[in-house]
């Protein structure tokens, strides 16, 4: 077993859609619980061995606030992804929502936190702002030890958003932050993985709000778009993970809307340019969602 942190994973566009309304009725302080288990993510962002057994020992637990908070009620913080770094520490990315009233223009900001791998003490805690609504969903460590992450960035958080691409160094200094447009409508990234050429593949969604499609975006090491693909197949379809396989093909996994109530797991295989080779759906008479895939 290895020490791996557990955090919540946001996997639905409904989170963004209902967030403004729900902020008036509910409040969440996110607590990162670190456990000894046999599944999780390695420093390269890939999944390790999996297991269904319950954690047997809590190594440490931390409640982490927005760096500008003076009390818990100031912000709503949530975590979306965590990695163990090559140096043995942990990096967590997520979102901080302001509870200020009247609501500020920059309602949501990205949170990225680095924790000591042994004690869980905060090494640094950063808030990153690009547009009015920013959230981070996935993070990897690059070959230089920097932390590269993706997510959503939006001015109005309702009808239009772009894919967020950011990079910070091991000390938490922001090296890069940019918005990447795909359709000019509702676009965003849910996962980021390294590719063999030194770039990244981002899986997510693109299209009209409530009518999204699977989206895959290929960028270079600096977040410059090389190509993007949108795979249309009905309403409310989102890809939550994307990987490059050892043969150079790509795989996307997520959920496909079957009817008004149900979803099935959907996997798309493409070639190295994102052209679809096949797609498959898996599911029964309940709601099935695919959030991660490994080779």
Coordinates of C-alpha atoms in Angstrom, one line a residue, residues 53-191:
X53 CA -11.4 -2.5 0.4
X54 CA -12.2 0.2 2.9
X55 CA -9.3 2.4 4.3
X56 CA -7.9 1.0 7.5
X57 CA -5.9 3.9 8.8
X58 CA -6.3 7.6 8.6
X59 CA -2.8 9.1 8.3
X60 CA -3.9 12.7 8.6
X61 CA -6.9 14.9 7.9
X62 CA -6.8 18.6 7.0
X63 CA -9.4 21.3 6.5
X64 CA -8.1 23.8 4.1
X65 CA -9.6 27.2 3.6
X66 CA -9.2 29.8 0.8
X67 CA -6.0 31.7 1.5
X68 CA -8.0 35.0 1.9
X69 CA -10.5 33.5 4.4
X70 CA -10.8 34.8 7.9
X71 CA -13.5 32.3 8.8
X72 CA -15.0 29.2 7.4
X73 CA -18.1 31.0 6.2
X74 CA -16.2 33.3 3.8
X75 CA -15.8 30.8 1.0
X76 CA -17.0 27.4 -0.2
X77 CA -14.0 25.3 -1.0
X78 CA -14.0 22.0 -2.9
X79 CA -11.3 19.7 -4.3
X80 CA -11.5 17.9 -7.6
X81 CA -8.1 16.1 -8.1
X82 CA -4.9 15.2 -6.2
X83 CA -1.6 13.8 -7.2
X84 CA 1.5 12.6 -5.3
X85 CA 4.5 14.5 -6.7
X86 CA 7.9 13.1 -7.6
X87 CA 9.2 14.7 -4.4
X88 CA 6.7 12.8 -2.2
X89 CA 4.3 15.7 -1.5
X90 CA 0.7 16.2 -2.6
X91 CA -0.8 18.7 -4.9
X92 CA -4.6 19.3 -4.8
X93 CA -6.6 21.4 -7.2
X94 CA -10.2 22.6 -6.9
X95 CA -12.4 25.7 -6.6
X96 CA -13.2 28.4 -4.1
X97 CA -16.6 30.1 -4.3
X98 CA -17.0 33.5 -2.6
X99 CA -19.9 34.0 -0.2
X100 CA -19.5 37.7 -0.2
X101 CA -22.7 39.7 -0.6
X102 CA -23.4 41.4 -3.0
X103 CA -21.7 38.8 -5.1
X104 CA -18.4 39.9 -6.6
X105 CA -17.6 39.7 -10.2
X106 CA -14.9 37.1 -9.6
X107 CA -17.3 34.6 -8.0
X108 CA -15.1 31.5 -8.4
X109 CA -11.3 31.1 -8.3
X110 CA -9.0 28.1 -8.8
X111 CA -7.4 26.8 -5.6
X112 CA -4.1 24.8 -5.8
X113 CA -2.6 23.6 -2.6
X114 CA 0.7 21.8 -1.9
X115 CA 0.9 19.6 1.2
X116 CA 3.8 18.0 2.9
X117 CA 3.7 14.3 2.1
X118 CA 4.3 13.1 5.7
X119 CA 2.5 15.6 8.0
X120 CA -0.1 17.0 5.6
X121 CA 1.0 20.5 6.6
X122 CA 0.3 23.2 3.9
X123 CA 3.5 24.2 2.1
X124 CA 1.7 26.8 0.0
X125 CA -1.9 27.6 -0.8
X126 CA -2.6 29.6 -4.0
X127 CA -5.7 31.2 -5.6
X128 CA -5.6 31.7 -9.3
X129 CA -8.0 34.1 -11.2
X130 CA -8.4 34.4 -14.9
X131 CA -12.0 35.3 -15.6
X132 CA -15.1 35.7 -13.3
X133 CA -15.7 31.9 -12.8
X134 CA -12.6 29.7 -12.8
X135 CA -12.4 26.1 -11.6
X136 CA -9.7 23.4 -11.8
X137 CA -10.6 19.8 -12.3
X138 CA -7.4 17.8 -13.0
X139 CA -3.7 18.1 -12.5
X140 CA -0.4 16.4 -13.6
X141 CA 3.3 16.9 -12.9
X142 CA 5.5 17.7 -15.9
X143 CA 9.0 16.5 -16.5
X144 CA 10.4 19.8 -14.9
X145 CA 8.5 19.3 -11.7
X146 CA 5.8 21.9 -12.5
X147 CA 2.1 21.3 -12.0
X148 CA -0.1 21.6 -15.0
X149 CA -3.9 21.6 -14.7
X150 CA -7.1 22.1 -16.6
X151 CA -10.7 23.1 -15.9
X152 CA -13.2 25.7 -16.9
X153 CA -13.0 29.5 -17.2
X154 CA -16.0 31.7 -17.9
X155 CA -17.2 35.3 -17.8
X156 CA -20.8 34.6 -17.1
X157 CA -20.9 31.0 -16.0
X158 CA -24.1 30.3 -17.9
X159 CA -23.9 30.2 -21.7
X160 CA -20.2 30.4 -22.4
X161 CA -17.0 29.0 -21.0
X162 CA -13.5 28.0 -22.3
X163 CA -11.0 25.3 -21.4
X164 CA -8.6 26.5 -18.7
X165 CA -4.9 25.6 -19.0
X166 CA -2.5 26.6 -16.2
X167 CA 1.0 25.8 -14.9
X168 CA 2.7 26.6 -11.6
X169 CA 6.2 25.8 -10.5
X170 CA 7.1 23.7 -7.4
X171 CA 7.1 26.9 -5.3
X172 CA 3.6 27.9 -6.4
X173 CA 4.5 30.7 -8.8
X174 CA 2.1 31.0 -11.7
X175 CA 4.0 30.3 -14.9
X176 CA 1.0 30.3 -17.2
X177 CA -2.8 30.7 -17.3
X178 CA -4.9 30.8 -20.4
X179 CA -8.4 30.2 -21.9
X180 CA -8.6 27.9 -24.9
X181 CA -11.7 28.3 -27.0
X182 CA -13.2 25.3 -28.8
X183 CA -16.7 26.1 -30.0
X184 CA -17.3 29.6 -28.7
X185 CA -20.0 28.2 -26.5
X186 CA -19.8 26.0 -23.4
X187 CA -16.4 24.3 -23.4
X188 CA -14.3 22.9 -20.5
X189 CA -11.8 20.3 -19.5
X190 CA -12.3 17.6 -16.9
X191 CA -9.0 15.7 -17.3

